[in-house]
Amino acid sequence: MNVIVRLRKKIDESYGISIGNYSLAQLAAEIAKDGFGNSYCIVCDSNVKKLFGTRLLHELRKKKLEAGIVSFEAGERNKSLRNVEAVLGEMLSMGFDRKSCVIALGGGISGDLAGFAASVYLRGINFVQVPTTLLAMVDSSIGGKTGVNLALGKNTVGSFAQPKKVYASTQFIKSLPKNEFSNGMAEVVKQAVLNDAKFFSFLENNAGKILAREPKVMAEVIRKNCELKARVVEKDEKEANYRRVLNLGHTIGHAIETLGEYKAHSHGEAVSIGIVVENRIAAMLGLLKGEEECRVSMLLHEFGLPTELPDYAPEKILALTKKDKKAVSGKVKYSLPVAIGKMYSRKGEYGVFVDDKTVLEALRCGDDCCSCCCV
Ligand SMILES: NC(=O)c1ccc[n+]([C@@H]2O[C@H](COP(=O)([O-])OP(=O)(O)OC[C@H]3O[C@@H](n4cnc5c(N)ncnc54)[C@H](O)[C@@H]3O)[C@@H](O)[C@H]2O)c1
Ligand SMILES: [Zn+2]
């Protein structure tokens, strides 16, 4: 005997990203108008709670919304299952139900943890993202990846869960420390390199205004970046092939982050160095022109990002790339550009296996063998 449980799903998980120079009162008004829940639970880290969380709660209550706030200690090591459990427990004790909506307020850490908590709370409730770091606005709040770290590996537990909406306000950018701002810009430069030569020129031509964090220019940077990431994610939500291009700079970058024990280099700094090394690999393979390699390094440098490899043994970096969770049987596919705005693909397959000798050569190569000496 045989019983079939028919579960062919057809769902539309599309959502909007609203970008503007919104105050907390305006954000609360938008959230009230959109009505994704009958009550709202802000989930954020301890810094964000002090900076914006308590005030946003107040604004929501002023709009007569039922709302509460749950926070956890800031920092990557607190993006943990233990904190997910604590957040879920507090939500239960505060009486949030299936019709409640989580407001993931904060940087990528709050977004990842809060999004994951929402995706498993009572088997999944609505959530919206209110990113407050540039990195979260341009990267982590788009694409539906949520999750936390285990002691043995970053982002090893999680789910694909799409928010109902993302509210990105350039007002949050004002208070960001310089290194957090640069962190976000590393992903923005990456996005331009892999997708859009015109956007890359826009970044070059507006570097001064970007560094001054002018709201109008930042809104355009965020809008363009979200659009580009959205197009990549739409094509390949679960990273079967094309979404791999987003890994540019991350194969080497992750190895550098690991060698620095996640303390010596921020993610953006490691990715910046990763982009420089991977572009050099692309140049060595004859895929990318020297001048283009040089333009990318110069722009990263202009945004205050490092472009030189720290003093780690190339063999150690190489060995770590093979342990990356995206490696298959110790072989690593690199996402490499063939020009600013275009990634390498062959017969529709993105990514290319690179032999160890070339990787080591690129890692050993100091400024003198880079085709540009301007950085
Ligand atoms: N889900 C994804 O697709 C994705 C993509 C990229 C990165 N990530 C994850 O994102 C995380 C990193 O995100 P992040 O760089 O935003 O880190 P973060 O969330 O730790 O934020 C950085 C710091 O800035 C503080 N902060 C936040 N907003 C602020 C503001 N407006 N003014 C002043 N301080 C503020 C935070 O409290 C924190 O101390 C990592 O855990 C990474 O794995 C996820
Ligand atoms: Zn990244």
Coordinates of C-alpha atoms and ligand atoms in Angstrom, one line a residue:
M1 CA 0.0 0.0 0.0
N2 CA 1.1 3.5 -0.7
V3 CA 0.0 6.9 0.3
I4 CA 1.2 10.0 -1.5
V5 CA 1.3 13.3 0.4
R6 CA 1.0 15.9 -2.4
L7 CA 2.9 19.0 -1.6
R8 CA 3.8 20.7 -4.8
K9 CA 4.3 24.3 -3.7
K10 CA 3.8 27.4 -5.7
I11 CA 4.7 30.4 -3.6
D12 CA 5.6 33.9 -4.3
E13 CA 8.2 35.2 -1.9
S14 CA 9.0 38.4 -3.6
Y15 CA 9.5 41.4 -1.4
G16 CA 10.4 45.1 -1.6
I17 CA 13.4 47.0 -0.3
S18 CA 12.5 50.5 0.6
I19 CA 15.4 52.9 0.6
G20 CA 15.4 56.5 2.0
N21 CA 16.6 58.9 4.7
Y22 CA 14.0 57.7 7.2
S23 CA 13.8 58.7 10.9
L24 CA 12.8 56.1 13.5
A25 CA 9.3 57.7 13.6
Q26 CA 9.0 57.4 9.8
L27 CA 10.2 53.8 10.0
A28 CA 7.6 53.0 12.6
A29 CA 4.9 54.6 10.5
E30 CA 5.9 52.5 7.5
I31 CA 5.9 49.3 9.5
A32 CA 2.5 50.2 10.9
K33 CA 1.2 50.9 7.4
D34 CA 2.5 47.7 5.9
G35 CA 1.0 45.6 8.7
F36 CA 2.9 42.4 8.5
G37 CA 1.9 41.3 12.0
N38 CA -0.6 41.9 14.8
S39 CA 2.3 42.5 17.1
Y40 CA 6.0 43.2 16.7
C41 CA 9.1 41.9 18.3
I42 CA 12.3 43.9 17.7
V43 CA 15.3 41.6 17.9
C44 CA 18.7 43.3 18.0
D45 CA 22.1 43.2 19.7
S46 CA 23.0 45.1 22.8
N47 CA 24.7 48.1 21.0
V48 CA 21.8 48.6 18.6
K49 CA 19.3 48.4 21.4
K50 CA 20.9 51.4 23.1
L51 CA 21.5 53.3 19.8
F52 CA 18.1 52.7 18.1
G53 CA 16.1 49.7 19.6
T54 CA 14.5 51.3 22.6
R55 CA 13.6 54.5 20.6
L56 CA 12.1 52.4 17.8
L57 CA 10.0 50.5 20.3
H58 CA 8.8 53.8 21.7
E59 CA 7.8 55.0 18.2
L60 CA 6.0 51.7 17.4
R61 CA 4.0 52.0 20.7
K62 CA 3.2 55.7 19.9
K63 CA 1.6 54.3 16.7
K64 CA -0.6 52.1 19.0
L65 CA 1.2 48.9 17.9
E66 CA 1.7 46.1 20.3
A67 CA 5.5 45.7 20.5
G68 CA 8.3 44.3 22.5
I69 CA 12.1 44.1 22.3
V70 CA 14.5 41.2 22.8
S71 CA 18.3 41.7 22.7
F72 CA 21.5 39.6 22.9
E73 CA 25.1 40.6 23.5
A74 CA 26.8 42.1 20.4
G75 CA 29.7 40.3 18.6
E76 CA 30.2 37.5 16.2
R77 CA 30.7 34.9 18.9
N78 CA 27.2 35.6 20.2
K79 CA 25.7 34.7 16.8
S80 CA 25.0 31.3 18.4
L81 CA 22.3 28.7 18.8
R82 CA 22.4 29.4 22.5
N83 CA 21.3 33.0 21.8
V84 CA 18.6 31.8 19.3
E85 CA 17.2 29.7 22.1
A86 CA 17.3 32.6 24.5
V87 CA 15.6 34.9 22.0
L88 CA 12.9 32.3 21.2
G89 CA 12.3 31.7 25.0
E90 CA 11.8 35.4 25.6
M91 CA 9.5 35.8 22.7
L92 CA 7.3 32.9 24.1
S93 CA 7.3 34.4 27.5
M94 CA 6.3 37.8 26.1
G95 CA 3.3 36.1 24.4
F96 CA 4.2 36.6 20.7
D97 CA 2.1 34.3 18.5
R98 CA 1.9 33.0 14.9
K99 CA 0.6 36.3 13.7
S100 CA 3.5 38.3 15.2
C101 CA 6.2 39.8 13.1
V102 CA 9.9 40.0 14.0
I103 CA 11.8 43.2 13.2
A104 CA 15.4 42.2 12.7
L105 CA 17.1 45.5 13.6
G106 CA 20.8 45.9 13.3
G107 CA 23.9 44.7 11.4
G108 CA 24.4 41.4 9.7
I109 CA 24.6 39.6 13.0
S110 CA 21.2 40.8 14.2
G111 CA 19.7 40.1 10.8
D112 CA 21.1 36.6 10.6
L113 CA 20.1 35.6 14.1
A114 CA 16.7 37.4 14.2
G115 CA 15.8 36.1 10.7
F116 CA 16.7 32.5 11.7
A117 CA 14.7 32.8 15.0
A118 CA 11.7 34.1 13.1
S119 CA 12.0 31.2 10.6
V120 CA 11.7 28.6 13.3
Y121 CA 9.5 30.4 16.0
L122 CA 6.2 28.4 16.1
R123 CA 7.5 26.8 12.8
G124 CA 8.0 30.2 11.2
I125 CA 6.5 33.7 11.5
N126 CA 6.9 36.9 9.4
F127 CA 9.9 39.0 9.7
V128 CA 11.1 42.3 8.3
Q129 CA 14.7 43.6 8.1
V130 CA 15.8 47.0 9.3
P131 CA 19.5 46.9 8.5
T132 CA 21.6 49.5 10.4
T133 CA 25.1 48.8 9.0
L134 CA 26.1 49.4 5.4
L135 CA 27.1 45.8 5.1
A136 CA 23.6 44.7 6.1
M137 CA 22.0 47.2 3.8
V138 CA 24.0 46.1 0.7
D139 CA 24.5 42.4 1.5
S140 CA 23.2 40.4 4.4
S141 CA 19.6 41.6 4.3
I142 CA 19.1 40.5 0.7
G143 CA 19.0 36.9 -0.4
G144 CA 17.2 35.1 2.5
K145 CA 20.2 33.5 4.1
T146 CA 19.8 33.4 7.8
G147 CA 21.6 31.5 10.5
V148 CA 24.2 31.2 13.3
N149 CA 27.6 29.8 14.0
L150 CA 28.7 26.6 15.7
A151 CA 32.0 26.4 17.5
L152 CA 33.4 24.5 14.6
G153 CA 32.3 26.7 11.8
K154 CA 30.7 30.0 10.7
N155 CA 27.1 30.1 9.4
T156 CA 26.8 26.3 9.7
V157 CA 23.2 26.2 11.0
G158 CA 20.5 28.2 9.3
S159 CA 17.7 28.4 6.8
F160 CA 16.7 30.1 3.6
A161 CA 13.9 32.5 4.8
Q162 CA 12.9 35.6 3.0
P163 CA 11.8 38.7 4.9
K164 CA 8.5 40.4 4.1
K165 CA 10.2 43.7 3.5
V166 CA 13.5 45.5 4.0
Y167 CA 13.6 49.1 5.2
A168 CA 17.0 50.7 4.6
S169 CA 17.5 54.1 6.0
T170 CA 20.7 56.1 5.3
Q171 CA 20.3 57.8 8.7
F172 CA 21.8 54.8 10.3
I173 CA 25.0 55.2 8.4
K174 CA 26.0 58.4 10.2
S175 CA 26.9 56.7 13.4
L176 CA 28.8 53.8 11.9
P177 CA 32.5 53.5 12.9
K178 CA 34.9 54.0 10.0
N179 CA 35.9 50.4 9.8
E180 CA 32.2 49.3 9.7
F181 CA 31.6 51.7 6.8
S182 CA 34.6 50.3 4.9
N183 CA 33.4 46.8 5.6
G184 CA 30.2 47.6 3.6
M185 CA 32.1 49.3 0.8
A186 CA 34.2 46.1 0.2
E187 CA 31.0 44.3 -0.7
V188 CA 29.8 47.3 -2.8
V189 CA 33.0 47.3 -4.8
K190 CA 32.7 43.5 -5.2
Q191 CA 29.2 43.8 -6.5
A192 CA 30.3 46.4 -9.1
V193 CA 33.2 44.3 -10.3
L194 CA 31.1 41.2 -10.9
N195 CA 28.1 42.9 -12.3
D196 CA 28.3 46.4 -13.6
A197 CA 31.1 48.4 -15.2
K198 CA 28.9 51.6 -15.1
F199 CA 28.3 51.3 -11.4
F200 CA 32.0 50.8 -10.9
S201 CA 32.7 54.1 -12.7
F202 CA 30.0 55.8 -10.6
L203 CA 31.8 54.6 -7.5
E204 CA 35.1 56.0 -8.8
N205 CA 33.6 59.3 -9.8
N206 CA 31.7 59.8 -6.5
A207 CA 34.3 58.4 -4.0
G208 CA 34.6 61.7 -2.2
K209 CA 30.8 62.0 -1.6
I210 CA 30.6 58.4 -0.6
L211 CA 33.4 58.8 2.0
A212 CA 31.5 61.9 3.3
R213 CA 28.4 59.5 3.5
E214 CA 26.2 62.0 1.7
P215 CA 22.7 60.6 2.1
K216 CA 21.6 61.0 -1.5
V217 CA 24.7 59.3 -2.9
M218 CA 24.5 56.6 -0.3
A219 CA 20.9 56.0 -1.2
E220 CA 21.9 55.5 -4.8
V221 CA 24.8 53.2 -3.8
I222 CA 22.4 51.1 -1.7
R223 CA 19.7 51.1 -4.4
K224 CA 22.0 50.0 -7.2
N225 CA 23.7 47.4 -5.0
C226 CA 20.4 45.9 -3.9
E227 CA 19.2 45.8 -7.5
L228 CA 22.4 44.0 -8.6
K229 CA 22.3 41.5 -5.7
A230 CA 18.6 40.9 -6.3
R231 CA 19.2 40.0 -9.9
V232 CA 21.8 37.5 -8.9
V233 CA 19.7 35.9 -6.2
E234 CA 16.6 35.8 -8.5
K235 CA 18.6 33.8 -11.1
D236 CA 19.9 31.3 -8.5
E237 CA 18.3 31.5 -5.1
K238 CA 19.9 28.4 -3.6
E239 CA 23.4 28.9 -5.1
A240 CA 23.4 26.1 -7.6
N241 CA 25.5 27.9 -10.1
Y242 CA 25.3 31.6 -10.9
R243 CA 25.0 32.9 -7.3
R244 CA 28.6 31.6 -6.9
V245 CA 29.8 34.8 -8.5
L246 CA 29.1 36.5 -5.2
N247 CA 32.0 34.6 -3.8
L248 CA 34.5 36.9 -5.6
G249 CA 37.2 37.7 -3.1
H250 CA 35.7 35.3 -0.5
T251 CA 37.8 32.1 -1.1
I252 CA 41.0 33.9 -0.2
G253 CA 39.2 36.3 2.1
H254 CA 37.8 33.5 4.3
A255 CA 41.2 31.9 4.7
I256 CA 42.7 35.3 5.8
E257 CA 39.8 35.8 8.3
T258 CA 40.5 32.3 9.7
L259 CA 44.3 32.9 10.0
G260 CA 43.6 36.1 11.8
E261 CA 41.3 34.2 14.1
Y262 CA 38.4 36.5 13.2
K263 CA 40.1 39.3 15.2
A264 CA 43.0 40.6 13.1
H265 CA 40.9 41.4 10.0
S266 CA 37.2 42.3 9.7
H267 CA 35.2 40.5 7.0
G268 CA 35.4 43.5 4.6
E269 CA 39.2 43.9 5.0
A270 CA 39.7 40.2 4.4
V271 CA 37.4 40.3 1.3
S272 CA 39.3 43.4 0.0
I273 CA 42.6 41.5 0.1
G274 CA 40.8 38.5 -1.3
I275 CA 39.5 40.5 -4.3
V276 CA 43.1 41.8 -5.0
V277 CA 44.6 38.3 -4.9
E278 CA 41.8 36.7 -6.9
N279 CA 42.0 39.4 -9.5
R280 CA 45.7 38.7 -9.7
I281 CA 44.9 35.1 -10.3
A282 CA 42.6 36.1 -13.0
A283 CA 45.3 38.3 -14.6
M284 CA 47.8 35.5 -14.3
L285 CA 45.4 33.2 -16.1
G286 CA 45.1 35.8 -18.9
L287 CA 41.4 36.4 -18.1
L288 CA 41.7 40.0 -16.7
K289 CA 43.7 42.9 -18.1
G290 CA 46.3 44.5 -15.8
E291 CA 44.8 48.0 -16.0
E292 CA 41.5 46.6 -14.8
E293 CA 43.1 44.7 -11.9
C294 CA 44.8 48.0 -11.0
R295 CA 41.6 50.1 -11.1
V296 CA 39.9 47.7 -8.6
S297 CA 42.8 47.8 -6.2
M298 CA 42.9 51.6 -6.3
L299 CA 39.2 51.9 -5.6
L300 CA 39.4 49.5 -2.6
H301 CA 42.4 51.6 -1.3
E302 CA 40.4 54.8 -1.7
F303 CA 37.6 53.4 0.5
G304 CA 40.2 52.8 3.2
L305 CA 40.4 49.0 2.6
P306 CA 43.7 47.0 2.7
T307 CA 45.1 45.7 -0.5
E308 CA 48.2 44.0 0.7
L309 CA 48.5 40.4 1.9
P310 CA 49.3 40.1 5.6
D311 CA 52.3 38.1 6.6
Y312 CA 50.8 34.6 6.4
A313 CA 52.5 31.7 4.7
P314 CA 51.0 31.2 1.2
E315 CA 50.9 27.4 1.8
K316 CA 48.7 28.0 4.9
I317 CA 46.3 30.2 3.0
L318 CA 46.1 27.6 0.2
A319 CA 45.4 24.8 2.6
L320 CA 42.6 26.7 4.2
T321 CA 40.9 27.5 0.9
K322 CA 40.6 23.7 0.5
K323 CA 38.7 23.4 3.7
D324 CA 36.2 26.1 2.8
K325 CA 32.6 24.8 3.0
K326 CA 32.2 25.6 -0.7
A327 CA 35.1 23.3 -1.7
V328 CA 34.2 20.0 -3.2
S329 CA 36.6 17.1 -2.4
G330 CA 39.4 19.6 -1.6
K331 CA 39.0 21.3 -5.0
V332 CA 38.0 25.0 -5.1
K333 CA 36.2 26.8 -7.8
Y334 CA 37.2 30.5 -7.9
S335 CA 34.8 33.1 -9.1
L336 CA 37.0 35.3 -11.3
P337 CA 36.3 38.4 -13.4
V338 CA 37.2 38.6 -17.1
A339 CA 36.6 42.4 -17.0
I340 CA 35.2 44.9 -14.6
G341 CA 31.5 44.1 -14.7
K342 CA 31.8 40.5 -16.1
M343 CA 32.5 37.2 -14.5
Y344 CA 34.2 34.1 -16.1
S345 CA 31.8 31.4 -17.2
R346 CA 32.3 28.4 -19.5
K347 CA 29.3 26.6 -21.1
G348 CA 27.1 28.4 -18.6
E349 CA 29.1 27.2 -15.6
Y350 CA 30.4 29.9 -13.3
G351 CA 33.6 29.4 -11.4
V352 CA 36.9 27.9 -12.4
F353 CA 39.3 25.4 -10.8
V354 CA 42.7 27.0 -10.4
D355 CA 45.8 24.9 -9.9
D356 CA 47.8 25.2 -6.7
K357 CA 50.9 26.6 -8.5
T358 CA 49.0 29.7 -9.8
V359 CA 47.3 30.4 -6.4
L360 CA 50.7 30.2 -4.6
E361 CA 52.3 32.4 -7.2
A362 CA 49.5 35.0 -6.9
L363 CA 49.9 34.9 -3.1
R364 CA 53.7 35.2 -3.2
C365 CA 53.5 38.1 -5.6
G366 CA 54.1 41.4 -3.9
D367 CA 53.5 44.9 -5.2
D368 CA 56.4 44.6 -7.6
C369 CA 54.7 41.9 -9.8
C370 CA 51.3 43.5 -9.8
S371 CA 50.9 45.3 -13.1
C372 CA 50.1 48.5 -11.1
C373 CA 52.3 50.2 -8.6
C374 CA 49.8 52.9 -7.7
V375 CA 48.5 51.5 -4.5
Ligands
LIG1 N1 23.0 36.4 5.4 C1 23.9 36.8 4.5 O1 23.7 36.7 3.3 C2 25.1 37.5 5.0 C3 26.0 38.1 4.1 C4 27.1 38.8 4.5 C5 27.4 38.8 5.9 N2 26.6 38.1 6.8 C6 26.9 38.1 8.2 O2 26.8 39.4 8.7 C7 27.6 39.5 9.9 C8 28.4 40.8 9.8 O3 27.5 41.9 9.7 P1 27.9 43.3 10.2 O4 29.3 43.7 9.6 O5 26.8 44.2 9.9 O6 28.2 43.1 11.8 P2 27.4 43.4 13.1 O7 26.0 43.1 13.0 O8 28.2 42.9 14.2 O9 27.5 45.0 13.2 C9 28.8 45.6 13.4 C10 28.8 46.4 14.7 O10 28.2 47.7 14.5 C11 27.2 47.9 15.5 N3 26.2 48.7 14.8 C12 25.2 48.3 14.0 N4 24.6 49.4 13.5 C13 25.2 50.5 13.9 C14 25.1 51.9 13.6 N5 24.1 52.3 12.7 N6 25.9 52.7 14.2 C15 26.9 52.3 15.0 N7 27.1 51.0 15.3 C16 26.3 50.1 14.8 C17 26.8 46.5 16.0 O11 26.2 46.6 17.2 C18 28.1 45.8 15.9 O12 28.8 46.0 17.1 C19 28.5 38.3 9.9 O13 28.0 37.4 10.9 C20 28.2 37.6 8.6 O14 28.3 36.2 8.6 C21 25.5 37.5 6.3
ZN2 ZN 31.1 38.9 2.3

